[in-house]
């Protein structure tokens, strides 16, 4: 039975979906104004493990992700410039050009890291009618008000606003980054914008007509509306990095439940941050680590995935090249060990069962990926047939997604290529020796090849060789 930590209840809970055998899962997608950094991607790797493990244990999962291409301002306090516009100005391009380029770059990185593309991917700019409809209902129900040209959500209408943590006014600063301006239109400090027609920055590129005036949506409304559009009124799991918990997810809950009139999402899955030795990695700081940079430095992206799997998602992780080097060595050793297994024969499923149980036990316990990797090492060390080992490696890799069998086969065939090149070079050397009537040398080469486990035969068609 899978237990996961639920940020909303502060407890590890047994996972029970709303509908038997089916899971609806929503993931906050990237803000596509720049490349994703490897911190963002840590979150997506761990969410991918959750999704794949749910599938592994038999659930039919529908995963939805938005692409934030409008409305995410450079401060979570609803002030500052739209991040997309900032990106467009930085690169002298239009917002849509920036969105297209970085959305593609994001999915390229996802693919390199073996992260499955969510079943539904929806850019915010394609759901404007849904946002408008939701805001209209919130206005009708008295949960929203207009002020200074914008539409705000009225948090004072809720019984409980701080669902994840007990906040006080000072804690409010937690979610507030970068340029903070006081918005005097708000009735309550915690109110947030649903629709902007006026902001300090008037040059917003993308604007839409709406009953509230020409403008654009706030960031939070995106995720609520896109989730409800694709998974209906009840959501099983909502995921994101821990910085999303407040205010983004807090506001999502406020507006979704006010709109629906009932509880919306049961489990909140938050991944702790990847930090560098100097602190949190951040796109807005400009300088950050990307998958391409790791590749330039000679790391296979899957080594980064392996690095992430070795620590728990609820602990923050410090990135270091030393850590990556260790992960690289361990990953290569693992692949080499798998490459040395002989795949002949049938796996013994009875023999495999206790290892599968151990793997499941690790992941059932709040996705303990490092113990799941230990279960993999246990398989390779065990006194069971190679065929059973290979069966288990392929089975575990449905969740771990480290391409273990594929890499092992590549290693095997590259080892083959290397051997063939060596043998061919010896054969050529032997032919030259024979031509020069240096038969002693030719015999020595034949003996050397035999020592390497290679037998050669002179035939009418030339020299042929085989392993003995
Ligand atoms: P963004 O593109 O800024 O909207 O963020 C995309 C995802 O990455 C969100 O789920 C964030 O919570 C998450 N995230 C942001 N910074 C980090 C970090 N340093 N480590 C892990 N996840 C992060
Ligand atoms: Zn979101």
Tab-separated table of C-alpha atoms and ligand atoms in Angstrom:
chain	number	residue	atom	x	y	z
A	1	UNK	CA	0.000	0.000	0.000
A	2	UNK	CA	1.451	3.351	-1.060
A	3	UNK	CA	1.849	6.022	1.604
A	4	UNK	CA	2.784	9.553	0.628
A	5	UNK	CA	3.382	12.671	2.654
A	6	UNK	CA	0.535	15.109	2.240
A	7	UNK	CA	1.559	18.731	2.805
A	8	UNK	CA	-2.079	19.628	3.489
A	9	UNK	CA	-2.320	17.332	6.519
A	10	UNK	CA	1.397	17.307	7.462
A	11	UNK	CA	1.256	13.517	7.599
A	12	UNK	CA	2.281	10.485	5.654
A	13	UNK	CA	-1.018	9.026	4.468
A	14	UNK	CA	-2.181	5.893	2.785
A	15	UNK	CA	-3.001	6.844	-0.791
A	16	UNK	CA	-6.623	6.289	-1.815
A	17	UNK	CA	-7.844	7.838	-5.075
A	18	UNK	CA	-11.368	9.171	-5.526
A	19	UNK	CA	-12.189	6.613	-8.183
A	20	UNK	CA	-11.111	2.994	-7.881
A	21	UNK	CA	-8.015	2.256	-9.956
A	22	UNK	CA	-7.796	5.759	-11.456
A	23	UNK	CA	-5.618	8.694	-10.461
A	24	UNK	CA	-5.857	12.292	-11.586
A	25	UNK	CA	-2.617	14.166	-11.108
A	26	UNK	CA	-1.877	17.827	-11.756
A	27	UNK	CA	1.577	19.319	-12.083
A	28	UNK	CA	2.443	23.005	-12.131
A	29	UNK	CA	4.350	23.407	-15.366
A	30	UNK	CA	7.297	25.644	-16.156
A	31	UNK	CA	7.226	29.374	-16.725
A	32	UNK	CA	8.677	29.364	-20.210
A	33	UNK	CA	10.706	32.576	-20.172
A	34	UNK	CA	14.048	30.820	-19.871
A	35	UNK	CA	15.598	27.358	-19.821
A	36	UNK	CA	14.553	25.109	-16.969
A	37	UNK	CA	17.335	24.788	-14.410
A	38	UNK	CA	18.268	21.446	-12.927
A	39	UNK	CA	16.463	22.467	-9.710
A	40	UNK	CA	13.150	22.747	-11.601
A	41	UNK	CA	13.995	19.430	-13.190
A	42	UNK	CA	14.593	17.755	-9.824
A	43	UNK	CA	10.940	18.483	-9.096
A	44	UNK	CA	9.844	17.020	-12.439
A	45	UNK	CA	12.041	13.925	-12.000
A	46	UNK	CA	10.487	13.149	-8.619
A	47	UNK	CA	6.966	13.779	-9.930
A	48	UNK	CA	7.792	11.431	-12.805
A	49	UNK	CA	8.775	8.754	-10.277
A	50	UNK	CA	5.460	9.256	-8.485
A	51	UNK	CA	3.510	8.961	-11.735
A	52	UNK	CA	5.445	5.916	-12.936
A	53	UNK	CA	5.190	4.189	-9.583
A	54	UNK	CA	1.419	4.725	-9.541
A	55	UNK	CA	1.291	3.113	-12.981
A	56	UNK	CA	3.648	0.334	-11.824
A	57	UNK	CA	1.294	-0.623	-9.015
A	58	UNK	CA	-1.607	-0.709	-11.428
A	59	UNK	CA	-3.287	2.689	-11.456
A	60	UNK	CA	-4.572	4.275	-14.609
A	61	UNK	CA	-3.048	7.759	-14.277
A	62	UNK	CA	-4.096	10.916	-16.055
A	63	UNK	CA	-1.485	13.604	-15.586
A	64	UNK	CA	-2.076	17.210	-16.537
A	65	UNK	CA	0.458	20.013	-16.791
A	66	UNK	CA	0.072	23.663	-17.655
A	67	UNK	CA	2.617	25.773	-19.446
A	68	UNK	CA	2.818	29.211	-17.874
A	69	UNK	CA	3.101	31.588	-20.783
A	70	UNK	CA	1.280	34.539	-19.254
A	71	UNK	CA	0.525	36.050	-15.852
A	72	UNK	CA	3.430	34.813	-13.691
A	73	UNK	CA	4.776	38.071	-12.382
A	74	UNK	CA	8.279	38.557	-11.136
A	75	UNK	CA	6.929	38.815	-7.618
A	76	UNK	CA	4.487	36.341	-6.111
A	77	UNK	CA	2.813	39.309	-4.442
A	78	UNK	CA	1.056	40.099	-7.761
A	79	UNK	CA	3.339	42.967	-8.525
A	80	UNK	CA	6.284	43.328	-10.830
A	81	UNK	CA	6.532	42.673	-14.514
A	82	UNK	CA	5.271	39.521	-16.261
A	83	UNK	CA	8.203	37.111	-16.432
A	84	UNK	CA	7.362	36.290	-20.052
A	85	UNK	CA	7.627	39.940	-21.039
A	86	UNK	CA	10.946	40.176	-19.239
A	87	UNK	CA	12.185	37.182	-21.247
A	88	UNK	CA	10.933	38.678	-24.509
A	89	UNK	CA	12.681	41.988	-23.816
A	90	UNK	CA	15.879	40.193	-22.836
A	91	UNK	CA	15.977	38.417	-26.188
A	92	UNK	CA	14.311	41.072	-28.384
A	93	UNK	CA	11.573	38.649	-29.395
A	94	UNK	CA	7.821	38.447	-28.991
A	95	UNK	CA	6.303	36.730	-25.955
A	96	UNK	CA	4.897	33.932	-28.107
A	97	UNK	CA	8.291	33.349	-29.765
A	98	UNK	CA	9.887	33.083	-26.341
A	99	UNK	CA	7.134	30.736	-25.154
A	100	UNK	CA	7.512	28.465	-28.179
A	101	UNK	CA	11.290	28.300	-27.933
A	102	UNK	CA	11.477	27.575	-24.194
A	103	UNK	CA	8.553	25.152	-24.216
A	104	UNK	CA	10.423	23.071	-26.779
A	105	UNK	CA	13.661	23.403	-24.792
A	106	UNK	CA	11.802	22.230	-21.673
A	107	UNK	CA	10.452	19.082	-23.317
A	108	UNK	CA	13.865	18.367	-24.862
A	109	UNK	CA	15.339	18.421	-21.355
A	110	UNK	CA	12.484	16.293	-20.034
A	111	UNK	CA	13.195	13.721	-22.731
A	112	UNK	CA	16.915	13.663	-21.964
A	113	UNK	CA	16.045	12.930	-18.347
A	114	UNK	CA	13.542	10.228	-19.315
A	115	UNK	CA	10.643	12.163	-17.810
A	116	UNK	CA	7.371	11.106	-19.376
A	117	UNK	CA	5.427	13.870	-21.112
A	118	UNK	CA	2.185	14.421	-19.153
A	119	UNK	CA	-0.974	13.122	-20.839
A	120	UNK	CA	-2.304	16.669	-21.149
A	121	UNK	CA	-0.098	19.726	-21.643
A	122	UNK	CA	-2.001	22.979	-21.821
A	123	UNK	CA	-0.567	26.482	-22.266
A	124	UNK	CA	-2.332	29.136	-20.205
A	125	UNK	CA	-2.887	31.312	-23.273
A	126	UNK	CA	-5.155	28.658	-24.787
A	127	UNK	CA	-7.562	28.655	-21.816
A	128	UNK	CA	-8.576	32.296	-21.483
A	129	UNK	CA	-12.358	31.521	-21.790
A	130	UNK	CA	-12.061	28.998	-18.928
A	131	UNK	CA	-10.319	31.577	-16.700
A	132	UNK	CA	-12.976	34.170	-17.499
A	133	UNK	CA	-15.785	31.738	-16.696
A	134	UNK	CA	-14.261	30.847	-13.354
A	135	UNK	CA	-13.715	34.499	-12.413
A	136	UNK	CA	-17.314	35.319	-13.344
A	137	UNK	CA	-18.579	32.586	-11.012
A	138	UNK	CA	-16.316	33.802	-8.198
A	139	UNK	CA	-17.707	37.320	-8.664
A	140	UNK	CA	-21.284	36.011	-8.656
A	141	UNK	CA	-20.665	34.011	-5.493
A	142	UNK	CA	-19.178	37.049	-3.772
A	143	UNK	CA	-15.650	35.652	-3.505
A	144	UNK	CA	-14.173	38.256	-5.813
A	145	UNK	CA	-14.288	42.041	-6.204
A	146	UNK	CA	-13.101	44.663	-8.636
A	147	UNK	CA	-10.748	47.424	-7.496
A	148	UNK	CA	-8.541	49.829	-9.407
A	149	UNK	CA	-9.309	48.041	-12.677
A	150	UNK	CA	-8.296	44.562	-11.461
A	151	UNK	CA	-10.364	41.646	-10.139
A	152	UNK	CA	-9.208	40.274	-6.776
A	153	UNK	CA	-10.022	37.173	-4.784
A	154	UNK	CA	-11.343	38.102	-1.345
A	155	UNK	CA	-9.548	35.841	1.125
A	156	UNK	CA	-11.568	37.184	4.058
A	157	UNK	CA	-14.574	35.236	2.712
A	158	UNK	CA	-12.863	31.926	3.516
A	159	UNK	CA	-13.081	29.977	6.764
A	160	UNK	CA	-9.476	28.962	6.396
A	161	UNK	CA	-6.888	30.455	4.097
A	162	UNK	CA	-3.544	29.073	5.294
A	163	UNK	CA	-4.062	25.407	4.498
A	164	UNK	CA	-0.432	24.328	4.463
A	165	UNK	CA	1.048	26.287	7.323
A	166	UNK	CA	0.196	28.605	10.110
A	167	UNK	CA	1.326	31.917	8.731
A	168	UNK	CA	1.486	35.248	10.391
A	169	UNK	CA	1.996	38.563	8.645
A	170	UNK	CA	5.757	38.118	8.729
A	171	UNK	CA	5.584	34.638	7.251
A	172	UNK	CA	3.739	36.143	4.319
A	173	UNK	CA	7.076	37.338	3.086
A	174	UNK	CA	8.035	33.692	2.486
A	175	UNK	CA	6.311	33.603	-0.847
A	176	UNK	CA	7.217	37.114	-1.801
A	177	UNK	CA	10.293	37.473	-3.894
A	178	UNK	CA	12.044	40.089	-5.932
A	179	UNK	CA	10.409	43.468	-6.374
A	180	UNK	CA	7.655	43.953	-3.826
A	181	UNK	CA	5.218	46.835	-4.196
A	182	UNK	CA	2.289	47.468	-1.921
A	183	UNK	CA	-0.965	47.030	-3.867
A	184	UNK	CA	-3.367	49.486	-2.240
A	185	UNK	CA	-6.393	48.087	-4.136
A	186	UNK	CA	-6.459	44.956	-2.007
A	187	UNK	CA	-8.981	44.769	0.829
A	188	UNK	CA	-6.857	42.221	2.657
A	189	UNK	CA	-3.139	41.718	2.515
A	190	UNK	CA	-3.581	38.119	1.343
A	191	UNK	CA	-6.041	38.901	-1.507
A	192	UNK	CA	-4.685	38.115	-4.930
A	193	UNK	CA	-5.353	39.135	-8.512
A	194	UNK	CA	-7.568	36.987	-10.746
A	195	UNK	CA	-7.600	39.360	-13.708
A	196	UNK	CA	-5.398	42.363	-14.424
A	197	UNK	CA	-6.405	45.313	-16.512
A	198	UNK	CA	-4.110	47.670	-14.675
A	199	UNK	CA	-0.675	47.005	-13.393
A	200	UNK	CA	2.342	49.113	-12.693
A	201	UNK	CA	3.640	47.828	-16.032
A	202	UNK	CA	1.402	48.934	-18.871
A	203	UNK	CA	3.246	47.379	-21.776
A	204	UNK	CA	1.883	43.836	-21.348
A	205	UNK	CA	2.106	42.310	-24.837
A	206	UNK	CA	-0.742	39.806	-24.646
A	207	UNK	CA	-4.182	41.034	-23.594
A	208	UNK	CA	-7.654	39.625	-24.057
A	209	UNK	CA	-11.145	41.077	-24.048
A	210	UNK	CA	-13.188	40.075	-21.045
A	211	UNK	CA	-16.292	41.202	-19.146
A	212	UNK	CA	-13.838	42.829	-16.700
A	213	UNK	CA	-11.997	44.799	-19.377
A	214	UNK	CA	-9.057	44.249	-21.709
A	215	UNK	CA	-6.417	42.454	-19.717
A	216	UNK	CA	-4.758	39.199	-18.728
A	217	UNK	CA	-5.168	36.498	-16.086
A	218	UNK	CA	-3.275	36.114	-12.827
A	219	UNK	CA	-0.974	33.117	-12.469
A	220	UNK	CA	-2.939	31.176	-9.838
A	221	UNK	CA	-6.223	30.999	-11.772
A	222	UNK	CA	-4.416	29.137	-14.574
A	223	UNK	CA	-3.711	26.026	-12.617
A	224	UNK	CA	-7.157	25.806	-11.011
A	225	UNK	CA	-8.983	26.269	-14.315
A	226	UNK	CA	-6.727	23.955	-16.349
A	227	UNK	CA	-6.920	21.241	-13.711
A	228	UNK	CA	-10.734	21.445	-13.471
A	229	UNK	CA	-11.027	21.540	-17.276
A	230	UNK	CA	-9.199	18.225	-17.644
A	231	UNK	CA	-9.782	16.315	-14.441
A	232	UNK	CA	-13.151	17.599	-13.290
A	233	UNK	CA	-14.239	18.708	-9.825
A	234	UNK	CA	-12.142	16.244	-7.832
A	235	UNK	CA	-8.392	15.983	-8.108
A	236	UNK	CA	-6.363	13.231	-6.464
A	237	UNK	CA	-2.831	14.643	-6.404
A	238	UNK	CA	-1.424	18.097	-7.023
A	239	UNK	CA	2.347	18.423	-7.374
A	240	UNK	CA	4.953	21.140	-7.413
A	241	UNK	CA	8.174	22.411	-5.914
A	242	UNK	CA	7.924	23.505	-2.280
A	243	UNK	CA	8.089	27.213	-3.202
A	244	UNK	CA	4.713	26.722	-4.908
A	245	UNK	CA	2.970	25.807	-1.638
A	246	UNK	CA	2.588	29.440	-0.670
A	247	UNK	CA	1.098	31.533	-2.118
A	248	UNK	CA	0.473	29.694	-5.412
A	249	UNK	CA	-1.114	26.450	-4.197
A	250	UNK	CA	-2.754	28.156	-1.224
A	251	UNK	CA	-4.473	30.495	-3.684
A	252	UNK	CA	-5.343	27.644	-6.031
A	253	UNK	CA	-7.180	25.890	-3.191
A	254	UNK	CA	-8.941	29.107	-2.171
A	255	UNK	CA	-10.342	29.867	-5.604
A	256	UNK	CA	-11.021	26.245	-6.692
A	257	UNK	CA	-12.980	25.378	-3.563
A	258	UNK	CA	-14.842	28.705	-3.577
A	259	UNK	CA	-15.766	28.046	-7.231
A	260	UNK	CA	-16.720	24.384	-6.796
A	261	UNK	CA	-18.321	24.699	-3.371
A	262	UNK	CA	-16.531	21.607	-2.016
A	263	UNK	CA	-13.126	20.116	-1.278
A	264	UNK	CA	-11.061	19.910	-4.420
A	265	UNK	CA	-7.733	18.065	-4.090
A	266	UNK	CA	-6.872	15.334	-1.586
A	267	UNK	CA	-3.075	15.016	-1.731
A	268	UNK	CA	-0.451	17.721	-2.059
A	269	UNK	CA	2.957	16.456	-3.125
A	270	UNK	CA	5.806	18.942	-2.778
A	271	UNK	CA	9.420	18.407	-3.748
A	272	UNK	CA	12.076	20.164	-1.718
A	273	UNK	CA	14.584	22.346	-3.496
A	274	UNK	CA	17.847	21.673	-5.169
A	275	UNK	CA	20.319	24.200	-3.816
A	276	UNK	CA	23.836	25.122	-4.700
A	277	UNK	CA	26.392	25.736	-1.984
A	278	UNK	CA	25.446	29.421	-2.258
A	279	UNK	CA	21.697	28.869	-1.890
A	280	UNK	CA	18.558	28.185	-3.922
A	281	UNK	CA	18.871	27.915	-7.663
A	282	UNK	CA	16.741	30.508	-9.381
A	283	UNK	CA	15.945	31.438	-12.968
A	284	UNK	CA	15.367	35.047	-12.069
A	285	UNK	CA	18.969	35.346	-10.845
A	286	UNK	CA	20.024	34.733	-14.468
A	287	UNK	CA	22.882	32.309	-13.879
A	288	UNK	CA	21.878	28.736	-13.356
A	289	UNK	CA	22.700	25.159	-14.199
A	290	UNK	CA	21.003	23.527	-17.154
A	291	UNK	CA	20.970	19.999	-18.552
A	292	UNK	CA	22.947	21.199	-21.588
A	293	UNK	CA	25.633	22.611	-19.324
A	294	UNK	CA	25.941	19.261	-17.559
A	295	UNK	CA	26.246	17.575	-20.952
A	296	UNK	CA	28.955	20.026	-22.007
A	297	UNK	CA	30.820	19.056	-18.859
A	298	UNK	CA	30.630	15.404	-19.885
A	299	UNK	CA	27.718	14.145	-17.784
A	300	UNK	CA	25.014	11.955	-19.253
A	301	UNK	CA	21.673	13.583	-18.227
A	302	UNK	CA	20.666	10.234	-16.731
A	303	UNK	CA	23.555	10.571	-14.289
A	304	UNK	CA	21.743	13.644	-12.961
A	305	UNK	CA	18.541	11.594	-12.691
A	306	UNK	CA	20.503	8.949	-10.783
A	307	UNK	CA	21.993	11.667	-8.539
A	308	UNK	CA	18.446	12.855	-7.705
A	309	UNK	CA	17.141	9.342	-7.022
A	310	UNK	CA	19.786	8.792	-4.393
A	311	UNK	CA	18.175	11.293	-2.053
A	312	UNK	CA	14.662	11.665	-0.704
A	313	UNK	CA	12.347	14.175	-2.383
A	314	UNK	CA	11.371	15.698	0.970
A	315	UNK	CA	14.916	16.686	1.816
A	316	UNK	CA	16.588	19.583	0.131
A	317	UNK	CA	19.508	18.496	-1.980
A	318	UNK	CA	22.774	20.326	-2.462
A	319	UNK	CA	24.216	20.111	-5.940
A	320	UNK	CA	27.960	19.633	-6.332
A	321	UNK	CA	30.178	18.401	-9.136
A	322	UNK	CA	31.771	16.044	-6.647
A	323	UNK	CA	28.344	14.505	-6.050
A	324	UNK	CA	27.821	14.265	-9.804
A	325	UNK	CA	31.205	12.582	-10.269
A	326	UNK	CA	30.295	9.990	-7.652
A	327	UNK	CA	26.938	9.436	-9.327
A	328	UNK	CA	28.677	9.057	-12.693
A	329	UNK	CA	31.069	6.416	-11.353
A	330	UNK	CA	28.267	4.514	-9.622
A	331	UNK	CA	26.011	4.691	-12.683
A	332	UNK	CA	28.730	3.448	-15.030
A	333	UNK	CA	29.573	0.589	-12.655
A	334	UNK	CA	25.925	-0.367	-12.506
A	335	UNK	CA	25.645	-0.416	-16.299
A	336	UNK	CA	28.881	-2.411	-16.610
A	337	UNK	CA	27.632	-4.974	-14.119
A	338	UNK	CA	24.368	-5.320	-16.044
A	339	UNK	CA	26.280	-5.604	-19.333
A	340	UNK	CA	28.172	-8.569	-17.907
A	341	UNK	CA	24.962	-10.557	-17.285
A	342	UNK	CA	24.047	-13.293	-19.701
A	343	UNK	CA	20.438	-12.994	-20.832
A	344	UNK	CA	19.932	-16.592	-21.845
A	345	UNK	CA	17.165	-18.661	-20.265
A	346	UNK	CA	13.881	-17.769	-18.631
A	347	UNK	CA	13.590	-15.666	-15.465
A	348	UNK	CA	12.400	-17.448	-12.349
A	349	UNK	CA	9.446	-15.356	-11.179
A	350	UNK	CA	9.279	-17.008	-7.784
A	351	UNK	CA	12.905	-16.163	-7.213
A	352	UNK	CA	12.207	-12.589	-8.353
A	353	UNK	CA	9.258	-12.008	-5.993
A	354	UNK	CA	11.134	-11.112	-2.751
A	355	UNK	CA	13.228	-8.576	-4.680
A	356	UNK	CA	10.140	-7.004	-6.214
A	357	UNK	CA	8.598	-6.845	-2.757
A	358	UNK	CA	11.630	-5.026	-1.412
A	359	UNK	CA	11.539	-2.542	-4.293
A	360	UNK	CA	7.837	-1.887	-3.688
A	361	UNK	CA	8.327	-1.628	0.050
A	362	UNK	CA	10.868	1.160	-0.547
A	363	UNK	CA	8.622	3.156	-2.870
A	364	UNK	CA	5.456	2.453	-0.892
A	365	UNK	CA	7.147	4.242	1.978
A	366	UNK	CA	6.762	7.800	0.709
A	367	UNK	CA	8.772	7.120	-2.460
A	368	UNK	CA	12.067	6.193	-0.891
A	369	UNK	CA	14.011	6.168	-4.137
A	370	UNK	CA	17.420	5.667	-2.566
A	371	UNK	CA	16.197	2.428	-0.951
A	372	UNK	CA	14.696	1.427	-4.288
A	373	UNK	CA	18.162	1.854	-5.820
A	374	UNK	CA	19.567	-0.279	-2.979
A	375	UNK	CA	17.013	-2.958	-3.914
A	376	UNK	CA	18.487	-2.863	-7.413
A	377	UNK	CA	22.021	-3.372	-6.058
A	378	UNK	CA	20.716	-6.278	-3.966
A	379	UNK	CA	19.427	-7.940	-7.143
A	380	UNK	CA	22.822	-7.662	-8.822
A	381	UNK	CA	24.603	-9.123	-5.788
A	382	UNK	CA	22.116	-11.942	-5.246
A	383	UNK	CA	22.629	-15.621	-5.890
A	384	UNK	CA	19.978	-15.890	-8.599
A	385	UNK	CA	20.174	-16.519	-12.332
A	386	UNK	CA	21.294	-13.784	-14.701
A	387	UNK	CA	17.999	-14.076	-16.558
A	388	UNK	CA	16.093	-13.322	-13.335
A	389	UNK	CA	18.442	-10.428	-12.607
A	390	UNK	CA	17.864	-8.942	-16.046
A	391	UNK	CA	14.126	-9.385	-15.656
A	392	UNK	CA	14.215	-7.483	-12.348
A	393	UNK	CA	16.451	-4.715	-13.694
A	394	UNK	CA	14.033	-4.129	-16.589
A	395	UNK	CA	11.094	-4.255	-14.196
A	396	UNK	CA	12.524	-1.718	-11.702
A	397	UNK	CA	13.609	0.513	-14.551
A	398	UNK	CA	9.957	1.012	-15.539
A	399	UNK	CA	9.924	3.367	-12.545
A	400	UNK	CA	13.555	4.431	-12.156
A	401	UNK	CA	13.883	5.141	-15.902
A	402	UNK	CA	17.664	5.031	-15.976
A	403	UNK	CA	17.784	3.215	-19.362
A	404	UNK	CA	19.814	0.495	-17.660
A	405	UNK	CA	19.269	-2.309	-20.176
A	406	UNK	CA	19.675	-0.018	-23.177
A	407	UNK	CA	22.934	1.432	-21.836
A	408	UNK	CA	24.200	-2.047	-20.944
A	409	UNK	CA	23.500	-3.240	-24.484
A	410	UNK	CA	25.284	-0.207	-25.880
A	411	UNK	CA	28.224	-0.955	-23.604
A	412	UNK	CA	28.153	-4.553	-24.734
A	413	UNK	CA	28.088	-3.670	-28.404
A	414	UNK	CA	30.693	-0.947	-27.996
A	415	UNK	CA	32.872	-3.518	-26.217
A	416	UNK	CA	32.235	-5.802	-29.204
A	417	UNK	CA	33.232	-3.072	-31.617
A	418	UNK	CA	36.412	-2.429	-29.684
A	419	UNK	CA	37.325	-6.108	-29.688
A	420	UNK	CA	36.619	-6.469	-33.418
A	421	UNK	CA	38.850	-3.481	-34.201
A	422	UNK	CA	41.657	-4.977	-32.094
A	423	UNK	CA	41.366	-8.407	-33.754
A	424	UNK	CA	41.291	-6.904	-37.241
A	425	UNK	CA	44.427	-4.897	-36.443
A	426	UNK	CA	46.229	-8.083	-35.276
A	427	UNK	CA	45.110	-9.953	-38.414
A	428	UNK	CA	46.458	-7.172	-40.619
A	429	UNK	CA	49.743	-7.197	-38.684
A	430	UNK	CA	49.961	-10.995	-39.102
A	431	UNK	CA	49.332	-10.745	-42.868
A	432	UNK	CA	52.146	-8.198	-43.121
A	433	UNK	CA	54.473	-10.482	-41.100
A	434	UNK	CA	53.670	-13.414	-43.401
A	435	UNK	CA	54.313	-11.238	-46.450
A	436	UNK	CA	57.696	-10.404	-44.980
A	437	UNK	CA	58.196	-14.136	-44.308
A	438	UNK	CA	58.455	-13.406	-40.603
A	439	UNK	CA	56.589	-16.593	-39.641
A	440	UNK	CA	57.752	-16.467	-36.030
A	441	UNK	CA	55.975	-13.132	-35.618
A	442	UNK	CA	52.860	-14.436	-37.419
A	443	UNK	CA	52.718	-17.417	-35.021
A	444	UNK	CA	53.210	-15.147	-32.039
A	445	UNK	CA	50.243	-13.022	-33.133
A	446	UNK	CA	48.089	-16.147	-33.543
A	447	UNK	CA	49.107	-17.214	-30.011
A	448	UNK	CA	48.318	-13.772	-28.620
A	449	UNK	CA	44.874	-13.887	-30.194
A	450	UNK	CA	44.271	-17.328	-28.727
A	451	UNK	CA	45.124	-15.921	-25.331
A	452	UNK	CA	42.496	-13.235	-25.918
A	453	UNK	CA	40.012	-16.046	-26.627
A	454	UNK	CA	40.066	-15.546	-30.398
A	455	UNK	CA	40.647	-18.323	-32.889
A	456	UNK	CA	41.650	-17.515	-36.470
A	457	UNK	CA	41.432	-19.643	-39.591
A	458	UNK	CA	43.005	-19.006	-42.961
A	459	UNK	CA	40.424	-19.665	-45.640
A	460	UNK	CA	40.264	-19.057	-49.368
A	461	UNK	CA	38.118	-16.000	-48.681
A	462	UNK	CA	40.663	-14.628	-46.229
A	463	UNK	CA	41.147	-14.850	-42.501
A	464	UNK	CA	38.036	-15.518	-40.402
A	465	UNK	CA	37.920	-15.350	-36.649
A	466	UNK	CA	35.624	-16.404	-33.872
A	467	UNK	CA	35.495	-16.388	-30.077
A	468	UNK	CA	36.304	-19.658	-28.369
B	1	LIG	P1	8.854	27.775	-12.641
B	1	LIG	O1	9.339	27.463	-14.028
B	1	LIG	O2	9.633	28.848	-11.953
B	1	LIG	O3	7.364	28.078	-12.640
B	1	LIG	O4	9.069	26.457	-11.758
B	1	LIG	C1	8.836	25.167	-12.232
B	1	LIG	C2	8.845	24.175	-11.074
B	1	LIG	O5	10.146	24.089	-10.468
B	1	LIG	C3	7.895	24.520	-9.936
B	1	LIG	O6	7.254	23.317	-9.496
B	1	LIG	C4	8.803	25.071	-8.853
B	1	LIG	O7	8.241	24.898	-7.586
B	1	LIG	C5	10.030	24.200	-9.037
B	1	LIG	N1	11.292	24.786	-8.545
B	1	LIG	C6	11.713	26.063	-8.626
B	1	LIG	N2	12.960	26.205	-8.099
B	1	LIG	C7	13.346	24.964	-7.682
B	1	LIG	C8	14.536	24.421	-7.056
B	1	LIG	N3	15.582	25.184	-6.785
B	1	LIG	N4	14.550	23.095	-6.767
B	1	LIG	C9	13.493	22.301	-7.071
B	1	LIG	N5	12.362	22.740	-7.662
B	1	LIG	C10	12.268	24.056	-7.966
B	2	LIG	ZN1	0.417	25.946	-10.704
